[in-house]
CSV table of C-alpha atoms in Angstrom, one decimal:
chain,number,residue,atom,x,y,z
A,1,MET,CA,-24.2,16.1,15.5
A,2,THR,CA,-22.1,15.4,18.5
A,3,GLU,CA,-21.0,11.7,18.8
A,4,VAL,CA,-21.6,10.0,22.0
A,5,PRO,CA,-18.5,8.4,23.3
A,6,GLY,CA,-18.4,4.6,24.0
A,7,MET,CA,-17.4,3.0,27.3
A,8,ASP,CA,-14.3,0.8,27.8
A,9,GLU,CA,-14.2,-2.3,29.7
A,10,ARG,CA,-13.6,-0.5,33.0
A,11,GLY,CA,-16.7,1.6,32.6
A,12,GLY,CA,-14.7,4.7,31.6
A,13,PRO,CA,-15.0,6.6,28.2
A,14,ARG,CA,-13.2,4.9,25.3
A,15,PRO,CA,-10.3,7.0,24.0
A,16,HIS,CA,-11.0,8.5,20.7
A,17,LEU,CA,-8.7,8.0,17.6
A,18,LEU,CA,-9.0,10.4,14.7
A,19,TYR,CA,-7.5,8.5,11.8
A,20,PHE,CA,-6.9,10.3,8.4
A,21,ALA,CA,-6.6,7.5,6.0
A,22,ILE,CA,-7.3,8.7,2.4
A,23,GLY,CA,-7.5,5.4,0.6
A,24,PHE,CA,-9.6,3.6,3.1
A,25,PRO,CA,-12.1,1.0,1.8
A,26,PRO,CA,-13.9,0.8,-0.5
A,27,ALA,CA,-10.9,2.3,-2.4
A,28,ALA,CA,-9.3,-0.4,-4.6
A,29,LYS,CA,-5.8,0.6,-3.5
A,30,SER,CA,-3.1,-1.7,-1.9
A,31,SER,CA,-2.9,0.7,1.0
A,32,ALA,CA,-6.6,0.1,1.9
A,33,PHE,CA,-5.7,-3.3,3.4
A,34,ARG,CA,-3.2,-1.6,5.9
A,35,MET,CA,-5.5,1.2,6.7
A,36,ARG,CA,-8.5,-1.3,7.4
A,37,GLU,CA,-6.3,-3.4,9.7
A,38,THR,CA,-5.0,-0.3,11.6
A,39,ALA,CA,-8.5,1.0,12.2
A,40,ASN,CA,-9.8,-2.5,13.2
A,41,GLN,CA,-6.9,-3.0,15.6
A,42,PHE,CA,-7.5,0.4,17.3
A,43,ALA,CA,-11.2,-0.5,17.7
A,44,ALA,CA,-10.2,-3.9,19.2
A,45,ALA,CA,-7.7,-2.2,21.5
A,46,GLY,CA,-10.6,-0.2,23.1
A,47,TRP,CA,-10.6,3.0,20.9
A,48,ASP,CA,-13.5,4.7,19.3
A,49,VAL,CA,-12.2,5.2,15.8
A,50,THR,CA,-13.2,8.0,13.4
A,51,VAL,CA,-11.7,7.5,9.9
A,52,VAL,CA,-11.4,10.5,7.6
A,53,THR,CA,-11.2,9.7,3.9
A,54,ILE,CA,-12.7,11.0,0.6
A,55,ALA,CA,-16.0,10.3,-1.2
A,56,GLU,CA,-16.4,6.9,-2.8
A,57,GLU,CA,-17.1,8.5,-6.1
A,58,SER,CA,-13.7,10.0,-6.1
A,59,TRP,CA,-12.2,6.6,-6.3
A,60,LEU,CA,-14.1,5.9,-9.6
A,61,ARG,CA,-11.8,8.4,-11.3
A,62,ASP,CA,-8.7,6.9,-9.7
A,63,SER,CA,-8.1,3.3,-8.6
A,64,GLY,CA,-11.8,2.0,-8.6
A,65,VAL,CA,-13.7,0.6,-5.8
A,66,ASP,CA,-14.1,-2.8,-4.2
A,67,HIS,CA,-17.0,-3.0,-1.8
A,68,THR,CA,-15.9,-6.3,-0.4
A,69,LEU,CA,-13.0,-4.5,1.2
A,70,SER,CA,-15.6,-2.7,3.4
A,71,GLU,CA,-17.2,-5.9,4.6
A,72,ALA,CA,-14.4,-6.7,7.0
A,73,VAL,CA,-14.2,-3.0,8.6
A,74,ASP,CA,-15.0,-3.3,12.3
A,75,GLU,CA,-18.7,-2.1,12.7
A,76,ARG,CA,-17.4,0.2,15.5
A,77,VAL,CA,-15.3,2.2,13.1
A,78,ARG,CA,-17.0,5.5,11.9
A,79,VAL,CA,-16.1,6.6,8.5
A,80,VAL,CA,-16.3,10.3,7.5
A,81,GLU,CA,-16.1,10.9,3.7
A,82,LEU,CA,-15.1,14.4,2.6
A,83,PRO,CA,-16.3,15.8,-0.7
A,84,LEU,CA,-12.8,15.9,-2.2
A,85,ALA,CA,-11.7,14.6,-5.6
A,86,ARG,CA,-8.8,15.0,-7.9
A,87,ALA,CA,-9.8,17.6,-10.6
A,88,ASP,CA,-6.9,16.5,-12.8
A,89,LEU,CA,-8.6,13.1,-13.3
A,90,GLU,CA,-12.0,14.5,-14.4
A,91,THR,CA,-12.7,13.0,-17.8
A,92,ASP,CA,-16.1,14.8,-18.5
A,93,ILE,CA,-15.0,17.5,-20.9
A,94,ARG,CA,-18.4,19.2,-20.5
A,95,LEU,CA,-17.1,20.3,-17.0
A,96,TYR,CA,-13.8,21.7,-18.3
A,97,SER,CA,-13.1,25.4,-18.3
A,98,GLU,CA,-12.3,27.1,-21.6
A,99,GLU,CA,-8.6,27.2,-20.6
A,100,ARG,CA,-8.3,23.6,-19.8
A,101,ALA,CA,-10.1,22.5,-23.0
A,102,LEU,CA,-7.9,24.7,-25.2
A,103,ASN,CA,-4.5,24.2,-23.5
A,104,PRO,CA,-4.7,21.2,-21.1
A,105,GLY,CA,-1.0,21.2,-20.5
A,106,LYS,CA,-1.0,24.8,-19.2
A,107,TRP,CA,-4.2,24.1,-17.2
A,108,LEU,CA,-2.4,21.2,-15.4
A,109,GLN,CA,0.6,23.2,-14.6
A,110,THR,CA,-1.4,26.0,-13.1
A,111,PHE,CA,-3.4,23.3,-11.1
A,112,ARG,CA,-0.2,22.0,-9.7
A,113,ASP,CA,1.2,25.4,-8.9
A,114,GLU,CA,-1.9,26.4,-7.0
A,115,ALA,CA,-1.9,23.2,-5.1
A,116,LEU,CA,1.8,23.9,-4.0
A,117,LYS,CA,0.8,27.3,-2.7
A,118,SER,CA,-1.1,25.6,0.1
A,119,PHE,CA,1.2,22.6,0.8
A,120,PRO,CA,4.3,21.2,-0.8
A,121,GLU,CA,2.6,18.4,-2.7
A,122,PRO,CA,1.4,19.0,-6.3
A,123,VAL,CA,-2.1,17.7,-7.1
A,124,PHE,CA,-3.2,17.3,-3.4
A,125,GLY,CA,-1.9,20.5,-1.8
A,126,GLY,CA,-5.2,22.2,-2.5
A,127,TRP,CA,-7.0,19.9,-0.1
A,128,ARG,CA,-5.3,21.4,2.9
A,129,GLY,CA,-8.0,23.7,3.9
A,130,ALA,CA,-10.8,21.2,3.8
A,131,LEU,CA,-8.7,18.6,5.8
A,132,GLU,CA,-7.8,21.1,8.5
A,133,GLN,CA,-11.4,22.2,8.9
A,134,ALA,CA,-12.5,18.6,9.1
A,135,ALA,CA,-9.9,18.0,11.8
A,136,LEU,CA,-11.1,21.0,13.9
A,137,ASP,CA,-14.8,20.1,13.4
A,138,LEU,CA,-14.5,16.5,14.4
A,139,HIS,CA,-12.3,17.3,17.4
A,140,ARG,CA,-14.9,19.9,18.5
A,141,GLU,CA,-17.7,17.2,18.2
A,142,ARG,CA,-15.7,14.6,20.0
A,143,PRO,CA,-12.3,15.5,21.3
A,144,ALA,CA,-9.5,13.3,20.1
A,145,ASP,CA,-7.0,11.7,22.3
A,146,LEU,CA,-4.7,10.7,19.4
A,147,VAL,CA,-4.5,11.5,15.7
A,148,LEU,CA,-2.9,9.2,13.2
A,149,ALA,CA,-2.3,9.9,9.5
A,150,SER,CA,-1.4,7.4,6.9
A,151,CYS,CA,0.3,9.0,3.9
A,152,VAL,CA,0.0,9.5,0.9
A,153,PRO,CA,-1.3,12.1,0.3
A,154,TYR,CA,1.1,14.0,2.6
A,155,VAL,CA,-1.3,17.0,2.8
A,156,GLN,CA,-3.1,15.0,5.6
A,157,LEU,CA,-0.2,16.0,7.8
A,158,ALA,CA,-1.4,19.7,7.7
A,159,ALA,CA,-4.5,18.5,9.5
A,160,VAL,CA,-2.5,16.6,12.1
A,161,ARG,CA,-0.2,19.6,12.7
A,162,ARG,CA,-3.3,22.0,12.9
A,163,LEU,CA,-4.7,20.0,15.8
A,164,TRP,CA,-1.4,20.0,17.5
A,165,ASP,CA,-0.8,23.7,17.1
A,166,GLU,CA,-4.2,24.6,18.3
A,167,HIS,CA,-5.2,21.9,20.8
A,168,GLN,CA,-1.9,19.9,21.5
A,169,VAL,CA,-3.6,16.7,20.4
A,170,PRO,CA,-0.9,13.9,20.4
A,171,TYR,CA,-0.3,12.4,17.1
A,172,ALA,CA,1.7,9.7,15.1
A,173,VAL,CA,2.4,9.3,11.3
A,174,ASP,CA,2.3,6.2,9.3
A,175,PHE,CA,4.7,7.1,6.5
A,176,ARG,CA,4.6,3.6,5.1
A,177,ASP,CA,7.2,4.3,2.2
A,178,GLY,CA,8.5,7.6,3.5
A,179,TRP,CA,8.3,11.1,2.2
A,180,SER,CA,11.8,12.5,1.8
A,181,LEU,CA,13.0,9.1,0.4
A,182,ASP,CA,12.4,8.1,-3.2
A,183,VAL,CA,12.0,4.4,-2.5
A,184,ILE,CA,12.1,3.4,-6.3
A,185,ASP,CA,15.5,5.1,-7.1
A,186,GLY,CA,16.8,4.8,-3.5
A,187,VAL,CA,17.6,8.6,-3.4
A,188,GLU,CA,16.7,11.6,-1.4
A,189,ALA,CA,13.4,13.0,-2.6
A,190,PHE,CA,14.0,16.5,-1.4
A,191,PRO,CA,16.6,18.3,0.8
A,192,LYS,CA,16.1,19.0,4.5
A,193,ASP,CA,16.1,22.8,4.0
A,194,SER,CA,13.3,22.6,1.3
A,195,GLU,CA,9.7,23.5,2.3
A,196,ALA,CA,8.8,19.8,2.3
A,197,GLY,CA,11.9,19.0,4.3
A,198,ARG,CA,10.9,21.7,6.9
A,199,TRP,CA,7.4,20.2,7.2
A,200,GLU,CA,8.7,16.7,7.6
A,201,LEU,CA,11.1,17.8,10.4
A,202,SER,CA,8.4,19.9,12.2
A,203,LEU,CA,6.1,16.8,12.1
A,204,LEU,CA,8.7,14.5,13.4
A,205,GLU,CA,9.7,16.9,16.2
A,206,HIS,CA,6.4,16.3,18.1
A,207,ALA,CA,5.3,12.9,16.8
A,208,LEU,CA,4.8,10.1,19.2
A,209,SER,CA,5.9,7.6,16.5
A,210,LEU,CA,6.8,7.4,12.9
A,211,TRP,CA,5.9,4.2,11.2
A,212,VAL,CA,7.6,2.9,8.0
A,213,VAL,CA,7.3,-0.5,6.3
A,214,ASN,CA,10.8,-2.0,6.3
A,215,ASP,CA,14.2,-1.6,8.0
A,216,GLN,CA,15.8,0.2,5.1
A,217,ILE,CA,13.5,2.9,5.1
A,218,ALA,CA,13.8,3.1,8.9
A,219,ASP,CA,17.6,3.3,8.7
A,220,PHE,CA,17.3,6.2,6.1
A,221,TYR,CA,15.2,8.2,8.5
A,222,ARG,CA,17.3,7.4,11.5
A,223,ALA,CA,20.3,8.6,9.6
A,224,ARG,CA,18.6,11.7,8.4
A,225,TYR,CA,17.1,12.7,11.8
A,226,PRO,CA,19.4,11.1,14.4
A,227,GLU,CA,18.0,13.3,17.2
A,228,HIS,CA,14.7,11.5,16.6
A,229,ALA,CA,15.8,8.1,15.7
A,230,ASP,CA,14.0,6.5,18.7
A,231,ARG,CA,10.7,7.7,17.3
A,232,ILE,CA,11.1,5.8,14.1
A,233,HIS,CA,9.6,2.3,14.0
A,234,VAL,CA,9.2,-0.6,11.5
A,235,VAL,CA,5.6,-1.7,11.1
A,236,ARG,CA,5.6,-4.1,8.2
A,237,ASN,CA,2.8,-5.0,5.9
A,238,GLY,CA,1.4,-8.5,5.9
A,239,TYR,CA,-1.1,-10.8,4.5
A,240,ASP,CA,-4.8,-11.1,5.3
A,241,HIS,CA,-6.0,-14.6,6.5
A,242,ASP,CA,-9.0,-14.4,4.1
A,243,SER,CA,-6.7,-13.9,1.2
A,244,VAL,CA,-4.9,-17.2,1.5
A,245,PRO,CA,-6.4,-20.5,0.3
A,246,PRO,CA,-6.4,-23.6,2.6
A,247,PRO,CA,-3.3,-25.9,2.0
A,248,MET,CA,-3.1,-27.3,-1.5
A,249,ASP,CA,-1.7,-30.5,-3.0
A,250,GLY,CA,0.6,-30.5,-6.0
A,251,ALA,CA,-0.3,-29.4,-9.6
A,252,ASP,CA,-3.0,-31.4,-11.3
A,253,GLU,CA,-1.3,-33.4,-13.9
A,254,GLY,CA,-4.4,-33.7,-15.9
A,255,ARG,CA,-4.2,-30.0,-17.1
A,256,GLY,CA,-1.6,-27.6,-18.0
A,257,LEU,CA,0.2,-25.6,-15.3
A,258,VAL,CA,-1.2,-22.2,-14.5
A,259,PHE,CA,1.1,-19.3,-13.4
A,260,GLY,CA,-0.4,-16.1,-12.0
A,261,HIS,CA,0.3,-12.5,-11.3
A,262,LEU,CA,-2.1,-10.6,-9.0
A,263,GLY,CA,-1.9,-6.9,-8.5
A,264,THR,CA,-2.1,-3.5,-10.2
A,265,ILE,CA,0.1,-3.3,-13.4
A,266,SER,CA,1.9,-0.1,-12.7
A,267,PHE,CA,5.5,-1.1,-13.7
A,268,SER,CA,7.0,-0.1,-17.0
A,269,VAL,CA,6.1,-1.5,-20.4
A,270,PRO,CA,9.7,-2.6,-21.0
A,271,LEU,CA,9.8,-4.7,-17.8
A,272,LEU,CA,6.3,-6.2,-18.8
A,273,GLU,CA,7.7,-7.0,-22.2
A,274,SER,CA,10.8,-8.7,-20.6
A,275,VAL,CA,8.6,-10.8,-18.3
A,276,LEU,CA,6.5,-11.9,-21.3
A,277,ALA,CA,9.5,-12.7,-23.5
A,278,ALA,CA,11.0,-14.8,-20.8
A,279,TRP,CA,7.7,-16.6,-20.4
A,280,ARG,CA,7.6,-17.2,-24.1
A,281,THR,CA,11.0,-18.7,-24.3
A,282,ALA,CA,10.5,-20.9,-21.2
A,283,ARG,CA,7.3,-22.4,-22.8
A,284,GLU,CA,9.5,-23.3,-25.8
A,285,ARG,CA,12.2,-24.7,-23.6
A,286,GLU,CA,10.5,-26.6,-20.6
A,287,PRO,CA,8.0,-29.4,-21.7
A,288,LEU,CA,6.1,-28.8,-18.4
A,289,LEU,CA,5.2,-25.3,-19.7
A,290,ALA,CA,4.3,-26.2,-23.3
A,291,ASP,CA,0.6,-25.9,-22.6
A,292,ALA,CA,0.8,-23.7,-19.6
A,293,ARG,CA,-1.2,-20.5,-19.0
A,294,PHE,CA,0.0,-17.2,-17.4
A,295,GLU,CA,-3.0,-15.4,-16.0
A,296,VAL,CA,-2.6,-11.8,-15.2
A,297,ARG,CA,-5.2,-10.3,-12.7
A,298,GLY,CA,-5.7,-6.9,-11.3
A,299,HIS,CA,-6.1,-3.4,-12.5
A,300,ILE,CA,-4.1,-2.4,-15.7
A,301,GLY,CA,-3.0,1.1,-14.9
A,302,ALA,CA,-5.1,3.8,-12.9
A,303,GLY,CA,-7.3,6.7,-13.6
A,304,ALA,CA,-8.7,7.5,-17.0
A,305,ASN,CA,-6.0,5.3,-18.6
A,306,ARG,CA,-7.1,2.1,-16.6
A,307,GLU,CA,-7.6,-0.8,-19.0
A,308,ALA,CA,-6.8,1.4,-21.9
A,309,ASN,CA,-3.0,1.7,-22.2
A,310,ARG,CA,0.1,0.2,-23.7
A,311,HIS,CA,0.3,-2.3,-21.0
A,312,ILE,CA,-3.0,-3.9,-22.0
A,313,ASP,CA,-2.0,-4.0,-25.6
A,314,VAL,CA,1.2,-5.8,-24.9
A,315,LEU,CA,-0.6,-8.3,-22.7
A,316,ARG,CA,-3.4,-9.0,-25.3
A,317,SER,CA,-0.7,-9.5,-28.0
A,318,ALA,CA,0.7,-12.2,-25.9
A,319,ALA,CA,-2.5,-14.4,-26.1
A,320,ASP,CA,-0.8,-17.0,-28.4
A,321,ASP,CA,1.7,-17.6,-25.7
A,322,GLY,CA,-1.1,-18.6,-23.2
A,323,VAL,CA,-1.2,-15.2,-21.5
A,324,VAL,CA,-4.7,-14.5,-20.2
A,325,VAL,CA,-5.8,-11.0,-18.9
A,326,GLY,CA,-8.5,-11.6,-16.3
A,327,GLY,CA,-9.2,-8.2,-14.8
A,328,PRO,CA,-9.4,-7.1,-11.2
A,329,VAL,CA,-10.3,-9.5,-8.4
A,330,PRO,CA,-12.5,-8.4,-5.6
A,331,LYS,CA,-10.9,-8.9,-2.1
A,332,ALA,CA,-13.4,-11.6,-1.2
A,333,GLU,CA,-12.4,-13.8,-4.1
A,334,VAL,CA,-8.5,-13.5,-3.8
A,335,ALA,CA,-8.1,-16.9,-2.0
A,336,ASP,CA,-10.1,-18.7,-4.8
A,337,VAL,CA,-7.9,-17.1,-7.4
A,338,TYR,CA,-4.8,-18.3,-5.7
A,339,ALA,CA,-6.4,-21.8,-5.2
A,340,ALA,CA,-6.6,-22.1,-9.0
A,341,TRP,CA,-2.9,-21.4,-9.7
A,342,ASP,CA,0.1,-23.6,-9.5
A,343,ALA,CA,2.8,-20.9,-9.2
A,344,LEU,CA,3.1,-17.1,-8.7
A,345,VAL,CA,4.9,-14.4,-10.6
A,346,LEU,CA,5.9,-11.6,-8.4
A,347,VAL,CA,6.8,-8.4,-10.5
A,348,ILE,CA,7.9,-5.4,-8.4
A,349,ILE,CA,9.7,-2.2,-9.2
A,350,GLY,CA,12.4,-0.7,-7.0
A,351,GLY,CA,15.2,-2.1,-5.0
A,352,PRO,CA,16.4,-2.2,-1.4
A,353,TYR,CA,14.0,0.3,-0.1
A,354,MET,CA,10.9,-1.4,-1.8
A,355,THR,CA,9.0,-4.3,-0.3
A,356,SER,CA,5.5,-4.5,-1.8
A,357,GLY,CA,2.6,-5.8,0.3
A,358,LYS,CA,2.0,-8.5,-2.3
A,359,VAL,CA,5.1,-10.5,-1.3
A,360,TYR,CA,3.6,-11.4,2.2
A,361,GLU,CA,0.5,-12.8,0.5
A,362,CYS,CA,2.5,-14.8,-2.0
A,363,MET,CA,4.6,-16.3,0.7
A,364,ALA,CA,1.6,-17.4,2.7
A,365,THR,CA,0.0,-19.3,-0.1
A,366,GLY,CA,2.8,-21.9,0.0
A,367,LEU,CA,2.9,-21.9,-3.9
A,368,PRO,CA,6.2,-21.6,-5.9
A,369,ILE,CA,7.2,-18.1,-6.5
A,370,VAL,CA,9.1,-16.6,-9.4
A,371,SER,CA,10.7,-13.2,-8.6
A,372,MET,CA,10.8,-10.6,-11.4
A,373,HIS,CA,12.5,-7.8,-9.6
A,374,ALA,CA,16.0,-6.5,-8.8
A,375,ALA,CA,18.2,-9.0,-6.9
A,376,ASP,CA,18.9,-6.4,-4.1
A,377,HIS,CA,15.4,-5.9,-3.0
A,378,ASP,CA,13.6,-6.0,0.2
A,379,ALA,CA,11.4,-8.7,-1.1
A,380,SER,CA,14.5,-10.9,-1.5
A,381,ARG,CA,15.3,-10.4,2.1
A,382,LEU,CA,11.8,-11.6,3.0
A,383,LEU,CA,11.8,-14.6,0.6
A,384,GLU,CA,15.4,-15.8,1.6
A,385,GLY,CA,14.9,-19.3,2.9
A,386,HIS,CA,11.5,-19.9,1.3
A,387,PRO,CA,11.8,-23.5,0.0
A,388,LEU,CA,9.7,-22.8,-3.1
A,389,TRP,CA,11.3,-19.6,-4.3
A,390,THR,CA,13.3,-19.5,-7.5
A,391,GLY,CA,15.7,-16.9,-6.0
A,392,PRO,CA,16.8,-13.4,-6.8
A,393,ARG,CA,17.4,-13.7,-10.5
A,394,GLY,CA,17.5,-9.9,-11.2
A,395,LEU,CA,16.0,-8.7,-14.4
A,396,ASP,CA,18.2,-10.4,-16.9
A,397,GLU,CA,15.9,-12.2,-19.5
A,398,GLU,CA,17.8,-15.4,-19.7
A,399,ARG,CA,17.8,-15.8,-15.9
A,400,LEU,CA,14.1,-15.1,-15.8
A,401,VAL,CA,13.6,-17.9,-18.4
A,402,ASP,CA,15.4,-20.3,-16.0
A,403,ALA,CA,13.2,-19.1,-13.1
A,404,PHE,CA,10.0,-19.9,-15.0
A,405,CYS,CA,11.3,-23.4,-15.8
A,406,GLU,CA,12.5,-24.1,-12.2
A,407,ALA,CA,9.1,-22.9,-10.8
A,408,ALA,CA,7.3,-25.4,-13.2
A,409,ARG,CA,9.4,-28.2,-11.8
A,410,MET,CA,8.7,-27.1,-8.4
A,411,ALA,CA,5.0,-27.0,-9.0
A,412,VAL,CA,5.0,-30.7,-10.1
A,413,GLU,CA,7.7,-32.1,-7.8
A,414,ALA,CA,7.4,-30.3,-4.5
A,415,THR,CA,6.7,-32.6,-1.5
A,416,PRO,CA,4.0,-32.0,1.0
A,417,GLU,CA,6.7,-31.2,3.5
A,418,GLN,CA,8.2,-28.5,1.3
A,419,ARG,CA,4.8,-27.0,0.7
A,420,ALA,CA,4.1,-26.9,4.4
A,421,ALA,CA,7.5,-25.3,5.0
A,422,ALA,CA,6.7,-22.7,2.4
A,423,ARG,CA,3.4,-21.7,4.2
A,424,ALA,CA,5.1,-21.7,7.5
A,425,HIS,CA,7.7,-19.2,6.1
A,426,GLY,CA,5.0,-16.8,5.5
A,427,ASN,CA,2.9,-17.3,8.6
A,428,ALA,CA,5.0,-14.9,10.7
A,429,TYR,CA,3.7,-12.0,8.6
A,430,ALA,CA,-0.1,-12.2,9.3
A,431,ARG,CA,-1.2,-8.5,9.1
A,432,ASP,CA,-3.6,-8.6,12.0
A,433,SER,CA,-0.8,-9.9,14.4
A,434,LEU,CA,1.7,-7.2,13.0
A,435,MET,CA,-0.7,-4.4,13.4
A,436,ALA,CA,-2.0,-5.5,16.7
A,437,THR,CA,1.5,-5.3,18.2
A,438,ALA,CA,2.0,-1.9,16.8
A,439,VAL,CA,-1.4,-0.5,17.9
A,440,GLN,CA,-0.9,-1.9,21.5
A,441,ARG,CA,2.4,-0.2,21.8
A,442,LEU,CA,1.2,3.1,20.3
A,443,THR,CA,-1.8,3.0,22.6
A,444,ALA,CA,0.5,2.5,25.6
A,445,VAL,CA,2.5,5.6,24.6
A,446,ALA,CA,-0.6,7.8,23.7
A,447,LEU,CA,-2.4,7.0,27.0
A,448,GLY,CA,0.6,7.6,29.1
A,449,ARG,CA,1.3,4.0,30.1
A,450,GLN,CA,5.0,4.1,28.8
A,451,PRO,CA,7.4,6.8,27.9
A,452,ALA,CA,6.9,8.2,24.4
A,453,LEU,CA,10.5,7.6,23.3
A,454,SER,CA,11.1,4.0,24.2
A,455,GLY,CA,13.8,3.2,21.7
A,456,GLY,CA,14.3,0.4,19.1
A,457,SER,CA,12.1,-0.6,16.2
A,458,GLY,CA,9.3,-2.5,17.9
A,459,LEU,CA,6.2,-0.4,16.9
């Protein structure tokens, strides 16, 4: 059915954005917050927005669903769910082929090899045909004035490029963490002359803009493609206002302190064991922590192994040390969870190229923050100057012990002025404000109100 275009404030047709955003709400993924805000800000900027994602049922195999995430999607945003799912995450053995049942390793390798024949991305490459057809069909129903893809998966770029090749529809790409950069190890993920490298370059050659989440990733891409450096822009993640509790007083002296970690547990078991060992020693060393609790909230892993893995075993074995596993938190309840805690534990993998969206939320709460990540990390750059941050201690266990002890004292001794300054430190990173600026500038480029190559890193 052909969609009837809306009208803008001047009485003309509203421009149409076709937004490829696999991971859009209700997918319980961290990327869903950025995607939701992107769609909402385009709608607020006068666009009709069509989001292309995959069926809700698909996320039940993967990261799970959170319907409270969908409650804040602008009602003007149209969501199209494609019947795509990861076959490799199927757990119903009644649906397995004989080959898969008898030799799952060989089946998986064949599955990935077949995906790579379509697009240089194992697992998702096989979705190329369906995504391209969706792009063509949706453009035929209602011509798109701009296409935006939020990666991963990168196979969405094939749909973007198909519309460019056949209809010259302008497009932009939100790489977030980048494709040719391994943000965890800080090395090149693939060379420029590989198939993926050729795809990346071909996309960048015609893109109006390439968004990434921090300056280090932007610098990598500007150095890799100096001829296109002015198309590469930093659009940071941020926090959502509804995830931050109102200003809080100091810790309640009538109960033990409560430390908390909120987020998917996807880091290594050895790192988790180091964090818990440091917590155990800190409780023995610091009287303020003697009866303290450490609450861990969020999904423990993903896919079929979610909540059934080595991580959950390690966490449960620490129950005698006051460690409590509370499970995932619906988006609508995040602020209440933070309001019940006295200090936050921020555990992040990677180094200079990694940020993590969770750091913005942590800063905005105004609570003391214990960093459990490499000292040379983008999160450290953001936290620098936060008055209730224990500092970049790295991953040395003894230094982590000291950080827990220091955070306990902060939770009890921080003044109202320090807490207000801590909240103010994070206020500059409200997601709606950051994304509104990016969308307004991309809108101006896409609709011809300013040159496409404006330079700098303002988008």
